[in-house]
PDB file of C-alpha atoms in Angstrom:
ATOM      1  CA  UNK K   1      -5.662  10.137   6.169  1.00 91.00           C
ATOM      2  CA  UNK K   2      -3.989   7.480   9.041  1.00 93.00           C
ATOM      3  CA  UNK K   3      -7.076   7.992  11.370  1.00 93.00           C
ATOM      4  CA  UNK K   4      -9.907   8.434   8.174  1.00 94.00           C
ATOM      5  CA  UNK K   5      -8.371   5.116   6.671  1.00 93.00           C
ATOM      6  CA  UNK K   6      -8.427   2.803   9.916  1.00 94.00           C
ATOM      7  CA  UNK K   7     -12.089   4.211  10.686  1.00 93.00           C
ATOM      8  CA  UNK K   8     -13.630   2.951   6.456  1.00 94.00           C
ATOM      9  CA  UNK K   9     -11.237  -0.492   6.953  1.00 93.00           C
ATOM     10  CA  UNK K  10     -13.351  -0.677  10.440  1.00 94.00           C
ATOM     11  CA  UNK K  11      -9.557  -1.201  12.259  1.00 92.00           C
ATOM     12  CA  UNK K  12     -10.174   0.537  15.367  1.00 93.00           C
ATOM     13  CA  UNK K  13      -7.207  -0.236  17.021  1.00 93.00           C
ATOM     14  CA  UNK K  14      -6.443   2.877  19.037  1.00 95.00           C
ATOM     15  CA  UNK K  15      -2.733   3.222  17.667  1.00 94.00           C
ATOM     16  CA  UNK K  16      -4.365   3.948  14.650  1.00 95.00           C
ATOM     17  CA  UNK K  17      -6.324   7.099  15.713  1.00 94.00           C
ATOM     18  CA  UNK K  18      -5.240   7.792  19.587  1.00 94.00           C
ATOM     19  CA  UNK K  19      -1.562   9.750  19.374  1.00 96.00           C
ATOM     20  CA  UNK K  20      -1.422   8.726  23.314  1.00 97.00           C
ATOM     21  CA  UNK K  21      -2.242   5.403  23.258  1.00 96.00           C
ATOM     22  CA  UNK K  22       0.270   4.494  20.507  1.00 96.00           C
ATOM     23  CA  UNK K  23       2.729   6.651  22.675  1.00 97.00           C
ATOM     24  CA  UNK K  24       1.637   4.491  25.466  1.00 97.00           C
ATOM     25  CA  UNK K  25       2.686   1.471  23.627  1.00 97.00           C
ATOM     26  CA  UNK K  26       6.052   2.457  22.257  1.00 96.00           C
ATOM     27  CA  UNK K  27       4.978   4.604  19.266  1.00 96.00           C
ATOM     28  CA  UNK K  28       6.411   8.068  18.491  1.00 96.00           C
ATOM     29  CA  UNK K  29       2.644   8.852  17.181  1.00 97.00           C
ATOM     30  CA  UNK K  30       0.046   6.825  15.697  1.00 96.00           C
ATOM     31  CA  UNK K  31       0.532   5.180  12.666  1.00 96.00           C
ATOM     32  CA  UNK K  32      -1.729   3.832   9.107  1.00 97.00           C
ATOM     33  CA  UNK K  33      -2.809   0.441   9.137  1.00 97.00           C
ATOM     34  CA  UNK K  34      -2.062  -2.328   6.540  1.00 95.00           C
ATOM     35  CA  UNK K  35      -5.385  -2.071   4.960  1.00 96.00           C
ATOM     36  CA  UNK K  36      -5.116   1.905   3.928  1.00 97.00           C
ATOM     37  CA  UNK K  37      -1.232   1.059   2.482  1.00 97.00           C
ATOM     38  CA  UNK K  38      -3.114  -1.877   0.571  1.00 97.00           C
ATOM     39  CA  UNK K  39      -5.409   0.303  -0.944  1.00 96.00           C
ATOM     40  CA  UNK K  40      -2.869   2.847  -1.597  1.00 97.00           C
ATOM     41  CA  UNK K  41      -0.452   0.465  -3.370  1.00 98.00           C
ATOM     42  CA  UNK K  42      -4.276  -0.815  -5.492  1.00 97.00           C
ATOM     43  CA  UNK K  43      -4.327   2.605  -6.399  1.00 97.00           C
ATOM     44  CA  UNK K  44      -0.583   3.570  -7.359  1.00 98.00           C
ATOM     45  CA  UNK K  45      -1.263   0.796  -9.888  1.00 98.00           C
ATOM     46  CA  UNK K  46      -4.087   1.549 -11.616  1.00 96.00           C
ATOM     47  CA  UNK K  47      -3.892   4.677 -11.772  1.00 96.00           C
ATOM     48  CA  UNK K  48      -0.533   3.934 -13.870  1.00 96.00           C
ATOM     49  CA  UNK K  49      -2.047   1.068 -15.574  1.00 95.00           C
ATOM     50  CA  UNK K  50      -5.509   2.619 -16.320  1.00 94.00           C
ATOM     51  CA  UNK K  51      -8.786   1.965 -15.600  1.00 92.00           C
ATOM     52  CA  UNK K  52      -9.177  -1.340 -17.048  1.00 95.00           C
ATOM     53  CA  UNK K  53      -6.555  -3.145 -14.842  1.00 97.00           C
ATOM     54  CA  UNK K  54      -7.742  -5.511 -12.031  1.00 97.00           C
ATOM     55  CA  UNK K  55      -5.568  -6.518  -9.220  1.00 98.00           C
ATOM     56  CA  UNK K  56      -5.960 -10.030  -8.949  1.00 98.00           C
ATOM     57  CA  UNK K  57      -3.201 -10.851  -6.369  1.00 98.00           C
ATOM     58  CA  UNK K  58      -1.660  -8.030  -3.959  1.00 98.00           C
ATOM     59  CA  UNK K  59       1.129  -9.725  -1.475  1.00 98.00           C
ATOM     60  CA  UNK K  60       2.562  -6.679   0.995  1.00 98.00           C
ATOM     61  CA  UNK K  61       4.370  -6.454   3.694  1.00 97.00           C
ATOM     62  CA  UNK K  62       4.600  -3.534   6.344  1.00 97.00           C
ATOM     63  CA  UNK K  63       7.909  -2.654   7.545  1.00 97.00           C
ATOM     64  CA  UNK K  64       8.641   0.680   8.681  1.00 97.00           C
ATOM     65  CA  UNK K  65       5.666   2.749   9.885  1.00 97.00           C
ATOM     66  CA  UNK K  66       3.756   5.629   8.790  1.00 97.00           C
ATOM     67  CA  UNK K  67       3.458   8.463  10.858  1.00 97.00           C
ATOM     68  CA  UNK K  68       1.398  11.638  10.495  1.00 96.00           C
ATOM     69  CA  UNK K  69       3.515  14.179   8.494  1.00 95.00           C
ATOM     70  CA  UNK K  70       5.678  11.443   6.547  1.00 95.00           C
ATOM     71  CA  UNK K  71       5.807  10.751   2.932  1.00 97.00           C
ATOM     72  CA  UNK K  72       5.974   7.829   1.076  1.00 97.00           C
ATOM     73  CA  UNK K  73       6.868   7.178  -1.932  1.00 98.00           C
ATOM     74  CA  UNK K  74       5.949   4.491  -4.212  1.00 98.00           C
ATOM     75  CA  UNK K  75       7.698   3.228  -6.408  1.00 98.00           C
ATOM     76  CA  UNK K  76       7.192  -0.259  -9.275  1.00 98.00           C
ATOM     77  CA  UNK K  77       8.793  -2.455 -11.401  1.00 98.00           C
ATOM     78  CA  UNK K  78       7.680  -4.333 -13.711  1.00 98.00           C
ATOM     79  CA  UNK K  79       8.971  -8.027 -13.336  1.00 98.00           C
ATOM     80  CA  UNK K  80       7.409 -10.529 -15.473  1.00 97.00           C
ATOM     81  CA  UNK K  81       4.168  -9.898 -18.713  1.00 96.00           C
ATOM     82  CA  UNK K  82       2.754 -12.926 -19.541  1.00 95.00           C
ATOM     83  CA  UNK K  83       0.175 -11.800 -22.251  1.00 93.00           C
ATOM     84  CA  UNK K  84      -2.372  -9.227 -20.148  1.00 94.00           C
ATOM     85  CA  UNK K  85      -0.911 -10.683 -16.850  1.00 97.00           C
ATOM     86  CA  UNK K  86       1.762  -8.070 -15.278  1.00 97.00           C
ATOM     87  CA  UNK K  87       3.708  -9.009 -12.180  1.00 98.00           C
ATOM     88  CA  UNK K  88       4.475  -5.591 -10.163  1.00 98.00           C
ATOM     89  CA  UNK K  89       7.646  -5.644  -7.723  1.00 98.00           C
ATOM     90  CA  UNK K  90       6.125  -2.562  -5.425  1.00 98.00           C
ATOM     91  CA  UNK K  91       8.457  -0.487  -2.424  1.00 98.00           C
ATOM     92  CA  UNK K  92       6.933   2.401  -0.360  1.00 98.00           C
ATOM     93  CA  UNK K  93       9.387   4.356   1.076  1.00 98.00           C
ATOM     94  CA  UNK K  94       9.522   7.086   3.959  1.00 98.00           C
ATOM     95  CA  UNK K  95      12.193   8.912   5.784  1.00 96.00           C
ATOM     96  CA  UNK K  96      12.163   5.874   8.281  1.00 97.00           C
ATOM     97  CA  UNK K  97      12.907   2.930   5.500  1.00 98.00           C
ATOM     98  CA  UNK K  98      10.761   0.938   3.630  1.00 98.00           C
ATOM     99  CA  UNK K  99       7.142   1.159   4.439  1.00 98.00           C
ATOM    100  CA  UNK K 100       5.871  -1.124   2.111  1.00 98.00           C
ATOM    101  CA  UNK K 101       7.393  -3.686  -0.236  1.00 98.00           C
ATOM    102  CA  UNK K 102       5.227  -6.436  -2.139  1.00 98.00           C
ATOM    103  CA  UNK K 103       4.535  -8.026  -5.096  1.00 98.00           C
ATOM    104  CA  UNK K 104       1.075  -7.128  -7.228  1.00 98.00           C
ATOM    105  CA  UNK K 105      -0.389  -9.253 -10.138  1.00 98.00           C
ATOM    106  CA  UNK K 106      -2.839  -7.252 -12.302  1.00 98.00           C
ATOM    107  CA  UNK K 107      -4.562  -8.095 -15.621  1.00 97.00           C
ATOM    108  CA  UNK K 108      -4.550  -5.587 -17.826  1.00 95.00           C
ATOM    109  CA  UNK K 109      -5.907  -4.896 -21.574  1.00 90.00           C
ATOM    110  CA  UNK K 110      -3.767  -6.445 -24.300  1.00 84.00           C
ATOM    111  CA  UNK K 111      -3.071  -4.292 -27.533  1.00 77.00           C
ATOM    112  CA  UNK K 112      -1.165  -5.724 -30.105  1.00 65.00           C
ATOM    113  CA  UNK K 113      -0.195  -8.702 -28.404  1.00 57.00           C
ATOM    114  CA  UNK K 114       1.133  -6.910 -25.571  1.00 57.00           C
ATOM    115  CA  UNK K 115       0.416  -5.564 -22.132  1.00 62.00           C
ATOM    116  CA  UNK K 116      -0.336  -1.396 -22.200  1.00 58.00           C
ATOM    117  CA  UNK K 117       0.280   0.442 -20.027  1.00 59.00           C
TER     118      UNK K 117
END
């Protein structure tokens, strides 16, 4: 997924899919790129608000890295609805540290005068 996700963002930086090069630069292995966690967080979110949410503003920030073989885990909170406007506190998390953490704004359907999920 690291290598297939740097090659469809067109980020061909070898530390993304050469394992020596990123050695060769400091790196226990290579590691994903910003634009594959991006669309990874995107997708953590609408897949939990449903198909009719639309990002509108995703603000991330990369801390620890991703290596082959890790997991992260994302997680969300919820931290301000404004009619169908949801603010989305967001922290991917390996066995390293935090991955990921950002803040997401989404529009989402409205039902009964409130945001659904």
């Amino acid at each position: 997924m690291i290598v297939s996700g740097a090659i469809a963002s067109r980020d061909y930086q070898d530390v993304h899919h050469d394992a020596e090069a990123a050695r060769a630069k400091g790196s226990p292995d290579l590691f994903m790129n910003i634009l594959t966690t991006n669309g990874l967080v995107g997708r953590y979110l609408t897949d939990h608000f449903g198909p009719g949410a639309v990002l509108r503003k995703v603000a991330i920030r990369l801390g620890a890295p991703n290596h082959p073989g890790d997991t992260m885990e994302l997680t969300g909170t919820v931290t301000e609805v404004d009619g169908g406007t949801v603010r989305v506190r967001v922290v991917g998390a390996n066995g390293l540290g935090h991955h990921v953490t950002g803040t997401v704004t989404l529009t989402v359907p409205v039902t009964g005068g409130t945001a659904a999920p």
